[in-house]
Amino acid sequence: CFMEFGNNPKLGIGGGAVYDLLINGNLELAKDPLFHVRGATKIYKRGCWDAVGGLIMAPGWDTLDEVKANMLGYTTKRFANIKLIQHRATGLADGTWANWVKNGRANYISGYHPIFMFFKCIKRFFQKPYFLAALGLFYGFLNGYFNNIPQISDGALINYLRRQQINRLIGKKSIWR
């Protein structure tokens, strides 16, 4: 994987692809956006690390660093040839409801566009766990607004993220591709 960084000067963050171990013993690639590299697998190019200012100390940090890297002209990539097997689904330690609420609040703190969040919740409504994930995300996101929870202070990053989200919704090029 280190050769990937050498071969691609714009590659700023890379890491392995996470697979869920299913009950039947099969592996299933985790459903993450193409630009997203899971936090525990991340490798940063030094120049990218310096440019993004290290880790953002906020919920959602492992998406914000990638969005900021993309904003600054770097790319992010999962390496399909590095398979990381996850034996327990993400968020089970918190419980399903608490995990989705936490994710919704992290999306709020990260500055997600409310329209994008609305459509994200609609999409989740029809995915397992049906209804629960969508309601938890929506509740966590709205809870941030109603409780005046501070969002990240990087206005340029929030604007870039929101532009990318709207571009995705209207079918234009975005970090989601």
mmCIF file of C-alpha atoms in Angstrom:
data_model
loop_
_atom_site.group_PDB
_atom_site.id
_atom_site.type_symbol
_atom_site.label_atom_id
_atom_site.label_comp_id
_atom_site.label_asym_id
_atom_site.label_seq_id
_atom_site.Cartn_x
_atom_site.Cartn_y
_atom_site.Cartn_z
ATOM 1 C CA CYS A 1 0.000 0.000 0.000
ATOM 2 C CA PHE A 2 2.919 2.360 0.571
ATOM 3 C CA MET A 3 3.710 2.068 -3.135
ATOM 4 C CA GLU A 4 0.265 3.571 -3.836
ATOM 5 C CA PHE A 5 1.364 6.756 -2.049
ATOM 6 C CA GLY A 6 4.589 6.838 -4.049
ATOM 7 C CA ASN A 7 2.766 6.262 -7.342
ATOM 8 C CA ASN A 8 0.097 8.873 -6.689
ATOM 9 C CA PRO A 9 1.379 12.237 -5.417
ATOM 10 C CA LYS A 10 -2.202 13.426 -4.738
ATOM 11 C CA LEU A 11 -3.056 10.462 -2.498
ATOM 12 C CA GLY A 12 -3.229 11.864 1.028
ATOM 13 C CA ILE A 13 -5.103 9.237 3.072
ATOM 14 C CA GLY A 14 -5.369 5.519 2.427
ATOM 15 C CA GLY A 15 -6.208 2.349 4.260
ATOM 16 C CA GLY A 16 -7.629 -1.126 4.062
ATOM 17 C CA ALA A 17 -11.124 -2.150 3.060
ATOM 18 C CA VAL A 18 -13.319 -3.304 5.951
ATOM 19 C CA TYR A 19 -15.347 -6.477 5.494
ATOM 20 C CA ASP A 20 -18.083 -7.698 7.809
ATOM 21 C CA LEU A 21 -17.930 -11.367 8.786
ATOM 22 C CA LEU A 22 -21.425 -12.743 8.220
ATOM 23 C CA ILE A 23 -23.067 -15.486 10.271
ATOM 24 C CA ASN A 24 -22.586 -17.947 7.389
ATOM 25 C CA GLY A 25 -18.839 -17.235 7.363
ATOM 26 C CA ASN A 26 -18.878 -15.145 4.174
ATOM 27 C CA LEU A 27 -17.351 -11.690 3.958
ATOM 28 C CA GLU A 28 -19.277 -8.624 2.852
ATOM 29 C CA LEU A 29 -17.605 -5.314 1.989
ATOM 30 C CA ALA A 30 -18.803 -2.665 4.453
ATOM 31 C CA LYS A 31 -21.037 -0.060 2.840
ATOM 32 C CA ASP A 32 -18.930 3.084 3.027
ATOM 33 C CA PRO A 33 -18.658 5.997 0.582
ATOM 34 C CA LEU A 34 -15.818 5.456 -1.892
ATOM 35 C CA PHE A 35 -13.752 8.300 -0.426
ATOM 36 C CA HIS A 36 -14.095 6.993 3.131
ATOM 37 C CA VAL A 37 -11.245 5.148 4.821
ATOM 38 C CA ARG A 38 -12.190 3.740 8.225
ATOM 39 C CA GLY A 39 -10.422 5.480 11.104
ATOM 40 C CA ALA A 40 -8.568 2.462 12.468
ATOM 41 C CA THR A 41 -7.072 1.674 9.052
ATOM 42 C CA LYS A 42 -5.871 5.143 8.070
ATOM 43 C CA ILE A 43 -2.430 5.947 6.760
ATOM 44 C CA TYR A 44 -1.645 9.610 6.112
ATOM 45 C CA LYS A 45 0.919 11.079 3.762
ATOM 46 C CA ARG A 46 2.939 13.493 5.882
ATOM 47 C CA GLY A 47 2.156 16.497 3.688
ATOM 48 C CA CYS A 48 -1.563 15.753 3.868
ATOM 49 C CA TRP A 49 -1.424 15.262 7.636
ATOM 50 C CA ASP A 50 0.236 18.667 8.017
ATOM 51 C CA ALA A 51 -2.175 20.325 5.559
ATOM 52 C CA VAL A 52 -5.331 19.088 7.330
ATOM 53 C CA GLY A 53 -3.843 20.048 10.695
ATOM 54 C CA GLY A 54 -3.901 16.563 12.182
ATOM 55 C CA LEU A 55 -7.046 15.039 13.609
ATOM 56 C CA ILE A 56 -10.087 17.193 14.170
ATOM 57 C CA MET A 57 -11.127 16.608 17.768
ATOM 58 C CA ALA A 58 -14.841 16.143 17.177
ATOM 59 C CA PRO A 59 -17.308 13.366 16.488
ATOM 60 C CA GLY A 60 -17.092 12.564 12.798
ATOM 61 C CA TRP A 61 -13.340 13.248 12.705
ATOM 62 C CA ASP A 62 -12.744 10.229 10.463
ATOM 63 C CA THR A 63 -14.890 11.761 7.723
ATOM 64 C CA LEU A 64 -13.864 15.365 8.285
ATOM 65 C CA ASP A 65 -10.165 14.662 7.754
ATOM 66 C CA GLU A 66 -10.948 13.050 4.392
ATOM 67 C CA VAL A 67 -13.267 15.865 3.331
ATOM 68 C CA LYS A 68 -10.631 18.431 4.289
ATOM 69 C CA ALA A 69 -7.938 16.469 2.445
ATOM 70 C CA ASN A 70 -10.132 16.464 -0.668
ATOM 71 C CA MET A 71 -10.853 20.165 -0.202
ATOM 72 C CA LEU A 72 -7.082 20.804 -0.202
ATOM 73 C CA GLY A 73 -6.505 18.802 -3.402
ATOM 74 C CA TYR A 74 -5.617 15.396 -1.976
ATOM 75 C CA THR A 75 -7.446 12.162 -2.714
ATOM 76 C CA THR A 76 -8.427 9.390 -0.327
ATOM 77 C CA LYS A 77 -8.629 5.699 -1.134
ATOM 78 C CA ARG A 78 -9.466 2.292 0.282
ATOM 79 C CA PHE A 79 -7.037 -0.404 -0.809
ATOM 80 C CA ALA A 80 -9.111 -3.389 -1.917
ATOM 81 C CA ASN A 81 -6.112 -5.716 -1.602
ATOM 82 C CA ILE A 82 -5.914 -5.073 2.159
ATOM 83 C CA LYS A 83 -8.891 -6.853 3.708
ATOM 84 C CA LEU A 84 -9.710 -6.065 7.322
ATOM 85 C CA ILE A 85 -12.257 -8.428 8.820
ATOM 86 C CA GLN A 86 -14.705 -6.966 11.311
ATOM 87 C CA HIS A 87 -16.144 -9.653 13.573
ATOM 88 C CA ARG A 88 -18.780 -7.439 15.174
ATOM 89 C CA ALA A 89 -20.857 -4.820 13.361
ATOM 90 C CA THR A 90 -19.912 -1.190 13.877
ATOM 91 C CA GLY A 91 -21.737 0.436 16.777
ATOM 92 C CA LEU A 92 -22.924 -2.685 18.580
ATOM 93 C CA ALA A 93 -21.089 -1.708 21.755
ATOM 94 C CA ASP A 94 -23.399 1.315 22.151
ATOM 95 C CA GLY A 95 -26.567 -0.505 21.103
ATOM 96 C CA THR A 96 -28.392 0.081 17.830
ATOM 97 C CA TRP A 97 -30.471 3.120 18.850
ATOM 98 C CA ALA A 98 -27.631 4.893 20.689
ATOM 99 C CA ASN A 99 -25.260 4.253 17.782
ATOM 100 C CA TRP A 100 -27.574 5.850 15.231
ATOM 101 C CA VAL A 101 -28.303 8.819 17.511
ATOM 102 C CA LYS A 102 -24.540 9.255 17.992
ATOM 103 C CA ASN A 103 -24.026 9.173 14.214
ATOM 104 C CA GLY A 104 -26.767 11.756 13.664
ATOM 105 C CA ARG A 105 -25.203 14.052 16.251
ATOM 106 C CA ALA A 106 -21.763 13.567 14.654
ATOM 107 C CA ASN A 107 -23.284 14.526 11.292
ATOM 108 C CA TYR A 108 -24.679 17.686 12.888
ATOM 109 C CA ILE A 109 -21.366 18.570 14.561
ATOM 110 C CA SER A 110 -19.561 17.939 11.261
ATOM 111 C CA GLY A 111 -21.824 20.488 9.562
ATOM 112 C CA TYR A 112 -23.860 18.222 7.277
ATOM 113 C CA HIS A 113 -26.355 20.079 5.103
ATOM 114 C CA PRO A 114 -29.896 19.637 6.487
ATOM 115 C CA ILE A 115 -31.274 18.713 3.033
ATOM 116 C CA PHE A 116 -28.570 16.077 2.567
ATOM 117 C CA MET A 117 -29.318 14.742 6.035
ATOM 118 C CA PHE A 118 -33.029 14.559 5.249
ATOM 119 C CA PHE A 119 -32.359 12.417 2.171
ATOM 120 C CA LYS A 120 -29.827 10.318 4.071
ATOM 121 C CA CYS A 121 -32.530 9.548 6.639
ATOM 122 C CA ILE A 122 -35.060 8.719 3.901
ATOM 123 C CA LYS A 123 -32.570 6.276 2.365
ATOM 124 C CA ARG A 124 -31.838 4.667 5.755
ATOM 125 C CA PHE A 125 -35.549 4.290 6.388
ATOM 126 C CA PHE A 126 -35.591 1.407 3.883
ATOM 127 C CA GLN A 127 -32.385 -0.289 5.078
ATOM 128 C CA LYS A 128 -31.838 -2.593 8.039
ATOM 129 C CA PRO A 129 -32.535 -1.890 10.809
ATOM 130 C CA TYR A 130 -35.691 -0.534 9.148
ATOM 131 C CA PHE A 131 -37.007 2.750 10.550
ATOM 132 C CA LEU A 132 -34.736 2.621 13.611
ATOM 133 C CA ALA A 133 -31.583 3.826 11.862
ATOM 134 C CA ALA A 134 -33.402 6.664 10.103
ATOM 135 C CA LEU A 135 -35.177 7.805 13.259
ATOM 136 C CA GLY A 136 -31.970 7.634 15.312
ATOM 137 C CA LEU A 137 -30.013 9.635 12.720
ATOM 138 C CA PHE A 138 -32.768 12.228 12.440
ATOM 139 C CA TYR A 139 -33.171 12.514 16.206
ATOM 140 C CA GLY A 140 -29.405 12.874 16.792
ATOM 141 C CA PHE A 141 -29.097 15.496 14.044
ATOM 142 C CA LEU A 142 -32.074 17.561 15.267
ATOM 143 C CA ASN A 143 -30.912 17.194 18.864
ATOM 144 C CA GLY A 144 -27.740 19.072 17.889
ATOM 145 C CA TYR A 145 -29.811 21.989 16.578
ATOM 146 C CA PHE A 146 -32.258 22.111 19.480
ATOM 147 C CA ASN A 147 -29.526 21.892 22.116
ATOM 148 C CA ASN A 148 -27.215 24.391 20.396
ATOM 149 C CA ILE A 149 -24.365 21.879 20.339
ATOM 150 C CA PRO A 150 -21.324 23.606 18.811
ATOM 151 C CA GLN A 151 -20.354 22.550 15.299
ATOM 152 C CA ILE A 152 -16.778 22.406 14.065
ATOM 153 C CA SER A 153 -15.305 25.884 13.754
ATOM 154 C CA ASP A 154 -13.878 25.475 10.227
ATOM 155 C CA GLY A 155 -16.450 27.358 8.128
ATOM 156 C CA ALA A 156 -14.599 26.693 4.866
ATOM 157 C CA LEU A 157 -14.683 22.952 5.554
ATOM 158 C CA ILE A 158 -18.414 23.005 6.335
ATOM 159 C CA ASN A 159 -19.098 24.982 3.134
ATOM 160 C CA TYR A 160 -17.038 22.540 1.068
ATOM 161 C CA LEU A 161 -18.743 19.522 2.651
ATOM 162 C CA ARG A 162 -22.183 20.981 2.029
ATOM 163 C CA ARG A 163 -21.330 21.824 -1.597
ATOM 164 C CA GLN A 164 -20.174 18.239 -2.112
ATOM 165 C CA GLN A 165 -23.376 16.920 -0.540
ATOM 166 C CA ILE A 166 -25.633 19.084 -2.715
ATOM 167 C CA ASN A 167 -23.607 18.098 -5.788
ATOM 168 C CA ARG A 168 -24.220 14.461 -4.927
ATOM 169 C CA LEU A 169 -27.947 15.054 -4.545
ATOM 170 C CA ILE A 170 -28.265 16.749 -7.935
ATOM 171 C CA GLY A 171 -26.026 14.260 -9.724
ATOM 172 C CA LYS A 172 -22.970 16.462 -10.185
ATOM 173 C CA LYS A 173 -19.402 15.360 -9.562
ATOM 174 C CA SER A 174 -18.585 15.119 -5.856
ATOM 175 C CA ILE A 175 -16.289 13.260 -3.486
ATOM 176 C CA TRP A 176 -18.937 10.515 -3.534
ATOM 177 C CA ARG A 177 -18.242 10.329 -7.310
#
